[in-house]
mmCIF file of C-alpha atoms and ligand atoms in Angstrom:
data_model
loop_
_atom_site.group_PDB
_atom_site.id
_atom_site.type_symbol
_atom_site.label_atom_id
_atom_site.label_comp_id
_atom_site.label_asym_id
_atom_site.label_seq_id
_atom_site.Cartn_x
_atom_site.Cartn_y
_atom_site.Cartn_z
ATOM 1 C CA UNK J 1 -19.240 8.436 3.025
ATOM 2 C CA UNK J 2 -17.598 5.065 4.413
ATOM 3 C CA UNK J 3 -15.190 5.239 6.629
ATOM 4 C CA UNK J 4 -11.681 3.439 6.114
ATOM 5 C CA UNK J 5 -8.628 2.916 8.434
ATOM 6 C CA UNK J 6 -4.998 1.866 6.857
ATOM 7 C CA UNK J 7 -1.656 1.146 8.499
ATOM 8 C CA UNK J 8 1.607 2.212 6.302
ATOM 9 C CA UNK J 9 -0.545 4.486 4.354
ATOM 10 C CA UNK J 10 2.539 6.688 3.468
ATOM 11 C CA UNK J 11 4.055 4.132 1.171
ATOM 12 C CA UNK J 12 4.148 1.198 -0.971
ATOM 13 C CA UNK J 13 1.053 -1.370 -0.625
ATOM 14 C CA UNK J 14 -0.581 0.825 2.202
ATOM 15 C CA UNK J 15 -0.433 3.914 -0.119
ATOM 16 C CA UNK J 16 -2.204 1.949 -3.036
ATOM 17 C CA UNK J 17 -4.811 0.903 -0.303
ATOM 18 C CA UNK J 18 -5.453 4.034 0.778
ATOM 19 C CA UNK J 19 -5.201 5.533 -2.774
ATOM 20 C CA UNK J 20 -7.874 2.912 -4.136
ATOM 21 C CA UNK J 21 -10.357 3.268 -1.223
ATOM 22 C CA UNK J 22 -10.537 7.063 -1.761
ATOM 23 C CA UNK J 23 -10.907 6.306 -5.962
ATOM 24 C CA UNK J 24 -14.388 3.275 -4.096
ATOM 25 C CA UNK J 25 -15.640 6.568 -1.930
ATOM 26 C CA UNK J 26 -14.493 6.162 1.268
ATOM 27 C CA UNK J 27 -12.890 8.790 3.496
ATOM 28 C CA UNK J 28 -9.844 7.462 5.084
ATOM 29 C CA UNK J 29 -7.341 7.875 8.366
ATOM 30 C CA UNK J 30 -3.841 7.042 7.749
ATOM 31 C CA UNK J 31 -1.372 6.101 9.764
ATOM 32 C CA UNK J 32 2.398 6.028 9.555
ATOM 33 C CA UNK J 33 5.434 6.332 11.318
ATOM 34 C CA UNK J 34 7.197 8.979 9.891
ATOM 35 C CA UNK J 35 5.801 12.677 9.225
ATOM 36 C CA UNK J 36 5.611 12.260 5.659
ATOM 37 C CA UNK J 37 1.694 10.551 6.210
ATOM 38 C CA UNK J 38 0.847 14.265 6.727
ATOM 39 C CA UNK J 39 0.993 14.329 2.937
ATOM 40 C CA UNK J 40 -1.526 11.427 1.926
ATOM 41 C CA UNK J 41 -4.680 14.403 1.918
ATOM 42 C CA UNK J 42 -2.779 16.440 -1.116
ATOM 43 C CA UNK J 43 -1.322 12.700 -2.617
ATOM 44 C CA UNK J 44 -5.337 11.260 -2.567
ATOM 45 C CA UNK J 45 -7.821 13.572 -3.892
ATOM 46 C CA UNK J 46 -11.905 13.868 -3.115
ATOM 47 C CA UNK J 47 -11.766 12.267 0.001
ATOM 48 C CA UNK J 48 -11.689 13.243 3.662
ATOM 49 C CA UNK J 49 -8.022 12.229 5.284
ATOM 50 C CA UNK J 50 -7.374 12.348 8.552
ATOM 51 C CA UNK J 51 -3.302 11.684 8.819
ATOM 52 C CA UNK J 52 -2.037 9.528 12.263
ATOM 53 C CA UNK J 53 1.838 9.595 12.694
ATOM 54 C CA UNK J 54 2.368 6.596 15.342
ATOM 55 C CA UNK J 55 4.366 3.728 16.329
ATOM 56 C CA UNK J 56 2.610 0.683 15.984
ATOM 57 C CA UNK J 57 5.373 -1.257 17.574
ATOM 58 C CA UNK J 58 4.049 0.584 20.858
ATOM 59 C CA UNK J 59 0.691 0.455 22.718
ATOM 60 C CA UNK J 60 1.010 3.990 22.824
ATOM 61 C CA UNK J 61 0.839 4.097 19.066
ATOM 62 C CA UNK J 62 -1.648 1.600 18.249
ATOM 63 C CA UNK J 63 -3.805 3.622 21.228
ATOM 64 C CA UNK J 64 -3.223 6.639 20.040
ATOM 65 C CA UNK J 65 -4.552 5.368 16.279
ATOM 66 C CA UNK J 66 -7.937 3.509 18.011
ATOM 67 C CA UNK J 67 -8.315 7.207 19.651
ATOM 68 C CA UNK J 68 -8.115 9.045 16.488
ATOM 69 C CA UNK J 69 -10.630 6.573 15.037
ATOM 70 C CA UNK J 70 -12.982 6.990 17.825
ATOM 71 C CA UNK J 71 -12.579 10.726 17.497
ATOM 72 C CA UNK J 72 -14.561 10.752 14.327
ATOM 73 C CA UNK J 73 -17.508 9.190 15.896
ATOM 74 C CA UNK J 74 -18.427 7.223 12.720
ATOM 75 C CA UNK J 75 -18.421 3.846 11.866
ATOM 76 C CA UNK J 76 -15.481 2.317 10.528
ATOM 77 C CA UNK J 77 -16.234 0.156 7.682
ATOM 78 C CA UNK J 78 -12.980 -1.195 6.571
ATOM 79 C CA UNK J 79 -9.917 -1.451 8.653
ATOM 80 C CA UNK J 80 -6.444 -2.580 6.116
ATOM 81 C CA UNK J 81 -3.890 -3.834 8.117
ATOM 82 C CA UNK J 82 -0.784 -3.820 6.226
ATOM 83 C CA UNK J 83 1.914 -1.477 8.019
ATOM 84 C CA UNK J 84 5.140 -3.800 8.298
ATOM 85 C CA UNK J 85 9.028 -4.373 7.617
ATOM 86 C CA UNK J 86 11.515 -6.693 7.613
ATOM 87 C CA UNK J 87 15.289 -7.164 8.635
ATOM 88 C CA UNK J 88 17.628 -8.908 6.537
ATOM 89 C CA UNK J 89 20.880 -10.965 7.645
ATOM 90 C CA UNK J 90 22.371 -13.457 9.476
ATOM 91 C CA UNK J 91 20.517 -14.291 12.523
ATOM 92 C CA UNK J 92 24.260 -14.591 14.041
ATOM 93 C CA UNK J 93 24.457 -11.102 13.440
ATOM 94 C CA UNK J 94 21.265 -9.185 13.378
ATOM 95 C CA UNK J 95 20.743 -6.961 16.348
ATOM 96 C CA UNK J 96 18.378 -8.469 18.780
ATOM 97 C CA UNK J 97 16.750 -5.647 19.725
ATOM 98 C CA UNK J 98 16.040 -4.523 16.310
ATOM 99 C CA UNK J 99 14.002 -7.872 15.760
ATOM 100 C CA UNK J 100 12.274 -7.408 19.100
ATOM 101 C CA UNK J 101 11.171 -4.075 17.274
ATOM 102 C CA UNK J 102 10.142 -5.500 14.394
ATOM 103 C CA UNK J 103 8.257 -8.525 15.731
ATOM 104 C CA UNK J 104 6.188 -5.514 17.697
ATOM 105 C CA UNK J 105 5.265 -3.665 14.810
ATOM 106 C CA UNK J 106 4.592 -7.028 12.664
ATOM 107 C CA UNK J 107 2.642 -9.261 15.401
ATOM 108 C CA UNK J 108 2.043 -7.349 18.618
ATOM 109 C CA UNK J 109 0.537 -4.068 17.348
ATOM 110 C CA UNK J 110 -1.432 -6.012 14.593
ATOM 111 C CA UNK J 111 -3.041 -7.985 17.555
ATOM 112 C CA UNK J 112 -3.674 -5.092 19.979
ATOM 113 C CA UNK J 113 -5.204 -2.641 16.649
ATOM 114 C CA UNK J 114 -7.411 -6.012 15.623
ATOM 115 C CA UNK J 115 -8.703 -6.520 18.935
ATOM 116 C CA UNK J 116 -9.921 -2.755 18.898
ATOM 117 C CA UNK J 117 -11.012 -3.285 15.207
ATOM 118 C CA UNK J 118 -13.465 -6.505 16.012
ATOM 119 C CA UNK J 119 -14.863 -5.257 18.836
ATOM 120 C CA UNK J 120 -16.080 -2.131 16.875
ATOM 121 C CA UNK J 121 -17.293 -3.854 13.990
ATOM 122 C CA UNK J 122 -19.050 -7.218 15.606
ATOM 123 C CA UNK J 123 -21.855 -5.346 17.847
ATOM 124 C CA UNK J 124 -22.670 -3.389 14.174
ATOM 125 C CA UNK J 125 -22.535 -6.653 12.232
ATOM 126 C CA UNK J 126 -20.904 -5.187 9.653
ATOM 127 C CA UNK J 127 -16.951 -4.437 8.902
ATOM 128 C CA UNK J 128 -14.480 -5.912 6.518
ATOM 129 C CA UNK J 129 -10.887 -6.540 7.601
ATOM 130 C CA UNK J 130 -7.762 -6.662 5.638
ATOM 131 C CA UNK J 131 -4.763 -8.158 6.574
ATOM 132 C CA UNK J 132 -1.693 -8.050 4.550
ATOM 133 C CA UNK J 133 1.066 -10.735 5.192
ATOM 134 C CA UNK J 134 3.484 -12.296 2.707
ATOM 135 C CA UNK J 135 4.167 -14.885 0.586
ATOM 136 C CA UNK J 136 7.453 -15.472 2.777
ATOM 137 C CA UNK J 137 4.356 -17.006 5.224
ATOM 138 C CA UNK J 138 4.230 -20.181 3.483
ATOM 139 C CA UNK J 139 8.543 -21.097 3.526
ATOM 140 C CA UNK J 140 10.776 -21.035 6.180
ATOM 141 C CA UNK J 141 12.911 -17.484 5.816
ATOM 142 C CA UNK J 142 16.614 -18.121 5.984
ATOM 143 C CA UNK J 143 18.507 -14.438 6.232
ATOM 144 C CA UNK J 144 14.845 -13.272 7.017
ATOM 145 C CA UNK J 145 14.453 -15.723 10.459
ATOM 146 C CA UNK J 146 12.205 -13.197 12.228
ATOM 147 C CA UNK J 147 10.186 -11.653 9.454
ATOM 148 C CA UNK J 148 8.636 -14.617 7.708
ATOM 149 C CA UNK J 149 7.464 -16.190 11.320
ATOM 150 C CA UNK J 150 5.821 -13.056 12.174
ATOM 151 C CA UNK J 151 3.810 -13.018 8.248
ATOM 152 C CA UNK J 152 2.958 -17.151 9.304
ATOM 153 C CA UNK J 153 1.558 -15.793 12.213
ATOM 154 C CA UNK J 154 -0.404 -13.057 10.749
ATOM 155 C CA UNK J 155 -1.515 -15.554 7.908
ATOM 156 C CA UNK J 156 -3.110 -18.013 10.936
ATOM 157 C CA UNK J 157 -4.454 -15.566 12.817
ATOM 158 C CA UNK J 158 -6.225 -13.776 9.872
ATOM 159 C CA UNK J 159 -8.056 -17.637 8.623
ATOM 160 C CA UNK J 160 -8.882 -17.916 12.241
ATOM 161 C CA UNK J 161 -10.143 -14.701 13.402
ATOM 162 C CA UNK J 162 -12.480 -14.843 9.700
ATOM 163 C CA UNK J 163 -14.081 -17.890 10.615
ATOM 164 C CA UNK J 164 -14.575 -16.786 13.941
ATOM 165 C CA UNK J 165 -15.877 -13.301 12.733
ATOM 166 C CA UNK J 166 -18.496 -14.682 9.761
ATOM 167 C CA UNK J 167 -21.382 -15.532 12.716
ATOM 168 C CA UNK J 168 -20.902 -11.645 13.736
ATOM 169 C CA UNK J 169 -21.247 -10.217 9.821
ATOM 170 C CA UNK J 170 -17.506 -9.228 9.916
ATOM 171 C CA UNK J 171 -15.296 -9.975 6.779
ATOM 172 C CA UNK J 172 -11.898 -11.002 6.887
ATOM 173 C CA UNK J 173 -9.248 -11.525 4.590
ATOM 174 C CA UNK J 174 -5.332 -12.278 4.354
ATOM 175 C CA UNK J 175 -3.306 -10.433 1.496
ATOM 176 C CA UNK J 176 0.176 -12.577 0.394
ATOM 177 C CA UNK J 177 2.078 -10.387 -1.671
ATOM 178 C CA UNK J 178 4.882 -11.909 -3.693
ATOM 179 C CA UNK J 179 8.320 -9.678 -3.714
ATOM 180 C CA UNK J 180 6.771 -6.055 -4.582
ATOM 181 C CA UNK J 181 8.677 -2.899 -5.848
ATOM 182 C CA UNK J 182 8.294 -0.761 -2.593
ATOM 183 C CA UNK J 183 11.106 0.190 -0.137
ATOM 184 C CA UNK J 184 10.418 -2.713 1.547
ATOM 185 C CA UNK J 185 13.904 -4.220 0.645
ATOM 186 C CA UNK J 186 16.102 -1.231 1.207
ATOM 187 C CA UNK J 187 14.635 -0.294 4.445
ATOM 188 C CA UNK J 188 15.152 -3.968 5.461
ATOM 189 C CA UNK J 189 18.503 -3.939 4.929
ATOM 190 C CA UNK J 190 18.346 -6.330 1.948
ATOM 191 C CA UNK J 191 20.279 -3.565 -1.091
ATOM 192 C CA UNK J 192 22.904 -6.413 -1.501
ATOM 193 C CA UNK J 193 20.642 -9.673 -1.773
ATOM 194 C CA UNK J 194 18.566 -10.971 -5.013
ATOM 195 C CA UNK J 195 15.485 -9.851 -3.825
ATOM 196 C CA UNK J 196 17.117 -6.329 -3.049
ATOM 197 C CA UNK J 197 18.610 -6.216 -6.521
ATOM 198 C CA UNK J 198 15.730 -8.053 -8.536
ATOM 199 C CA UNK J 199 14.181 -5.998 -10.996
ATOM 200 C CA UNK J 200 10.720 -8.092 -11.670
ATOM 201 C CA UNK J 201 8.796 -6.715 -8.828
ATOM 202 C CA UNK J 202 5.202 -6.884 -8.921
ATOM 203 C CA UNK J 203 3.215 -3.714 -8.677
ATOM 204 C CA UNK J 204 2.442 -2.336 -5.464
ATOM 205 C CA UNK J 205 -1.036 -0.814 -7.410
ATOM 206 C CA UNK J 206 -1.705 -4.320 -8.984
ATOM 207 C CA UNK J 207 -1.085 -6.187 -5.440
ATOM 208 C CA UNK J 208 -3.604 -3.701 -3.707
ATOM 209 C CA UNK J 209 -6.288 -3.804 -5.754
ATOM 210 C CA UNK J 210 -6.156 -7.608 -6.084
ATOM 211 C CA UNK J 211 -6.188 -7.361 -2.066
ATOM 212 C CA UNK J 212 -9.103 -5.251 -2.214
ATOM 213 C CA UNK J 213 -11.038 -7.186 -5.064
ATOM 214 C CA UNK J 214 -10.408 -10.281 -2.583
ATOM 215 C CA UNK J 215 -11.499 -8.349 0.632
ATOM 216 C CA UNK J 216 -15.063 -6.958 -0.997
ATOM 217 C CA UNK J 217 -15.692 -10.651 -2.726
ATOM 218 C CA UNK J 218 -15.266 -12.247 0.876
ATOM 219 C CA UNK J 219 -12.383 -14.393 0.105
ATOM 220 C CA UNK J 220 -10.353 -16.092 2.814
ATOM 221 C CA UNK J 221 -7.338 -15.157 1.040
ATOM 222 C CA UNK J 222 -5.519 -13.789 -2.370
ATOM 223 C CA UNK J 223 -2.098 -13.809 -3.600
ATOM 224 C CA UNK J 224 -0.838 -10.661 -4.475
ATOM 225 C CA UNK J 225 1.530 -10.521 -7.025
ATOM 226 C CA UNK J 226 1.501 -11.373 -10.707
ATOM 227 C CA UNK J 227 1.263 -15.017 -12.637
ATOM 228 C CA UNK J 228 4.780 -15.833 -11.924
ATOM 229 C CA UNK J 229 3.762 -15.009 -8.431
ATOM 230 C CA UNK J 230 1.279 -16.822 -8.145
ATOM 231 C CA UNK J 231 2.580 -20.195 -9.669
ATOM 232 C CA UNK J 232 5.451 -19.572 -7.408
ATOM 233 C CA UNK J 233 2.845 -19.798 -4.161
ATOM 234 C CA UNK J 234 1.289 -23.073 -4.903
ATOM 235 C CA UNK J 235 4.669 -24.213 -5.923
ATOM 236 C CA UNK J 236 5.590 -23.849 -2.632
ATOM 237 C CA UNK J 237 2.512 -25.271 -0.939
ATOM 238 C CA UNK J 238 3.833 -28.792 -2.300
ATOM 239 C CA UNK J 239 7.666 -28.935 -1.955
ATOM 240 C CA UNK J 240 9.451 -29.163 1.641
ATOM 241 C CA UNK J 241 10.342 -26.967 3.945
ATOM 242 C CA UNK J 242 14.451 -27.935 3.525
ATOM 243 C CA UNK J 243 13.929 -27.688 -0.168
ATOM 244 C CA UNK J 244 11.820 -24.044 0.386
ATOM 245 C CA UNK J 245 14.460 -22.907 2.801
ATOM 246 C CA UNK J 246 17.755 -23.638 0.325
ATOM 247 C CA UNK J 247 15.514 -21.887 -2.286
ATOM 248 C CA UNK J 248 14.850 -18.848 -0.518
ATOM 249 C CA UNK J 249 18.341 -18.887 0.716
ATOM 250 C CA UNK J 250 19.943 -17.730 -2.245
ATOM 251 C CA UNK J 251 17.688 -15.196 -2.716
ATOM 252 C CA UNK J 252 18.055 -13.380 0.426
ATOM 253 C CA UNK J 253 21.589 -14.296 1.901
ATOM 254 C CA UNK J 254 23.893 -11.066 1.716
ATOM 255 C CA UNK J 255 26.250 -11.814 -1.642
ATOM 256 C CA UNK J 256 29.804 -11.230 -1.117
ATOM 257 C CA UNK J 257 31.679 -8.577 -3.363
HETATM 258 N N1 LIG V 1 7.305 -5.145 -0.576
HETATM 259 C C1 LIG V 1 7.340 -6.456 -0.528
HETATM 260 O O1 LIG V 1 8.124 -7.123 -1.252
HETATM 261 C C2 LIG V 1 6.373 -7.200 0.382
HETATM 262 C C3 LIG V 1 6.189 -8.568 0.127
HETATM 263 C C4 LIG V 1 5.327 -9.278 0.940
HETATM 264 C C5 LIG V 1 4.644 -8.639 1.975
HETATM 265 N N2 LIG V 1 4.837 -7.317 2.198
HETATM 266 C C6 LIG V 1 4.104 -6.722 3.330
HETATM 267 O O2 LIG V 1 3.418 -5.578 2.889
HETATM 268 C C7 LIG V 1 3.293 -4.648 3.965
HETATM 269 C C8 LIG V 1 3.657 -3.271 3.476
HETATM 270 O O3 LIG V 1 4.981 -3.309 2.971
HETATM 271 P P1 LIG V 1 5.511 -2.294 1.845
HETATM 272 O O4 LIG V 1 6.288 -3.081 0.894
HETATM 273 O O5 LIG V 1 4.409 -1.448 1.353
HETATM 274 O O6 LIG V 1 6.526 -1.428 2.753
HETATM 275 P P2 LIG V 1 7.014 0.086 2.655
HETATM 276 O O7 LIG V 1 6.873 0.619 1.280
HETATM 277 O O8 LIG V 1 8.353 0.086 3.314
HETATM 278 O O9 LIG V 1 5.957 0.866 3.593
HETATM 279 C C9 LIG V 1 5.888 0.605 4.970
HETATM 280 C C10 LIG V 1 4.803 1.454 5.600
HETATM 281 O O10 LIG V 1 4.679 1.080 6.997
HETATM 282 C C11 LIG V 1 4.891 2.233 7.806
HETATM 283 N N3 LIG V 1 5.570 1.850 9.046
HETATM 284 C C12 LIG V 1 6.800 1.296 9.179
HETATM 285 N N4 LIG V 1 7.099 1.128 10.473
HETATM 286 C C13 LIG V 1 6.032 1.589 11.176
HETATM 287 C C14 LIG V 1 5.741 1.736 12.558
HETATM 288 N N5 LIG V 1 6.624 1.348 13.508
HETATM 289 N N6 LIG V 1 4.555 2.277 12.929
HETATM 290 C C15 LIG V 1 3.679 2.703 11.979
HETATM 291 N N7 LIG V 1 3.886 2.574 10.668
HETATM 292 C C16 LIG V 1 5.054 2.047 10.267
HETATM 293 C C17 LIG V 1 5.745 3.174 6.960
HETATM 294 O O11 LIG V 1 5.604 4.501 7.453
HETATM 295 P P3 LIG V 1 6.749 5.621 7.084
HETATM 296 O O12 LIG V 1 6.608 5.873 5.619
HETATM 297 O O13 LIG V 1 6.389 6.819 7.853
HETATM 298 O O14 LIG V 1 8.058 5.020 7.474
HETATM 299 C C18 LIG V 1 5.119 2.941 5.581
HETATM 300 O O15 LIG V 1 3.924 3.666 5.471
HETATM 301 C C19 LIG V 1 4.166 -5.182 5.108
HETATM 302 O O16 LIG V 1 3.332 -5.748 6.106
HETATM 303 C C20 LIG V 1 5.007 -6.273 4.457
HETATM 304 O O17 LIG V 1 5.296 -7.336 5.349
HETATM 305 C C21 LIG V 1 5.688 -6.584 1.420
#
């Protein structure tokens, strides 16, 4: 059996990667933060699951997941990088350290599991990496100021780390989801904004598999998300950033009761 790695695989897109993976035949570890990942063998059937609660906002954590990868002395053959959050609100009043936590998790454990990841796969010439970032990567993020830089960043690094990778037989490939019905909002902070209260979101199943489709047909990147979403993402790669930001603005600044 193939062996698969994914980060949030207790919830949301991460679950539906982990889910699908085990329904293509590969075993899987799983990491997430709280203890509820110690549920993902009973919630994904047939496979092998080895469960990883960590931080991934430390080195500790991220360490601690490379270790438990190691541990099974196989190969890993896919590696989905997708555990994330965000933090909604004023920039004037968001707590600093919160977004100093946040840009960890998002930017600084992604880097530090990556580097593990491509050194493990390039000597094999063979691996395919998944990298989930937004849509929010290609607009500024008003009432989002921290989270959308860190899914630009993750966006650049993924195109440049896959055309680095090709000459070593490693695949890599950045997942945008549009707004998707997950936690995501909530746990941000974000209940009393439009895109806390919206109702349309895409599926988390839909955006997964569309991530996976992308990853296994060696495509630089896919949109995740429906045809709405999608039409909305090359909308925004032609108007302008003040125009994006005024736009995303209403959707995310706190309303007023
Ligand atoms: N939902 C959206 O609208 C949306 C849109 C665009 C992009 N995305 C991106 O999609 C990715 C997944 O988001 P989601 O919507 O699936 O979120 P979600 O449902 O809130 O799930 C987040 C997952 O990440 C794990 N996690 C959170 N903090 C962690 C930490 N410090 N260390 C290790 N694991 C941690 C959680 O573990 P626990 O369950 O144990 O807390 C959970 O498994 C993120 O990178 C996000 O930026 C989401």
């Amino acid at each position: 059996m193939p062996l698969a790695l994914v980060t949030g695989a207790s919830a949301g897109i991460g679950f539906q990667l982990a889910r699908q993976l085990a329904e293509r035949g590969y075993d899987l570890v799983g990491v997430g933060a709280s203890g509820r990942i110690a549920d993902l063998q009973d919630r994904v059937a047939r496979v092998e699951v080895l469960p990883v609660q960590a931080d991934l906002s430390t080195a500790q954590g991220v360490d601690r997941v490379w270790a438990a990868v190691e541990a099974t002395g196989r190969p890993l053959d896919v590696a989905c990088l997708n555990a994330g959050r965000s933090l909604g609100g004023a920039f004037l009043d968001t707590d600093l350290d919160d977004e100093l936590a946040m840009l960890a998790l998002n930017v600084t454990g992604q880097v530090r599991l990556a580097k593990h990841v491509v050194r493990h796969m390039a000597p094999r010439r063979a691996g395919h990496l998944l990298v989930t970032t937004s849509c929010s990567a290609l607009t500024p993020t008003p009432y989002e100021s921290i989270y959308g830089p860190t899914r630009s960043f993750m966006l650049s690094f993924a195109e440049g780390l896959r055309e680095e990778m090709a000459e070593h037989g490693v695949v890599v490939t950045a997942l945008l989801p549009g707004a998707t019905a997950t936690d995501f909002h909530q746990t941000a902070g974000m209940g009393a904004t439009k895109f806390g209260s919206i109702d349309w979101k895409n599926d988390p199943a839909l955006v997964a598999r569309q991530g996976l489709d992308a990853l296994f047909a060696d495509q630089d990147h896919v949109i995740g998300g429906d045809q709405a979403t999608r039409e909305d993402a090359a909308r925004n790669r032609t108007l302008s950033d003040p125009v994006k930001a005024a736009e995303f603005a209403r959707a995310s600044r706190p309303q007023q009761d």
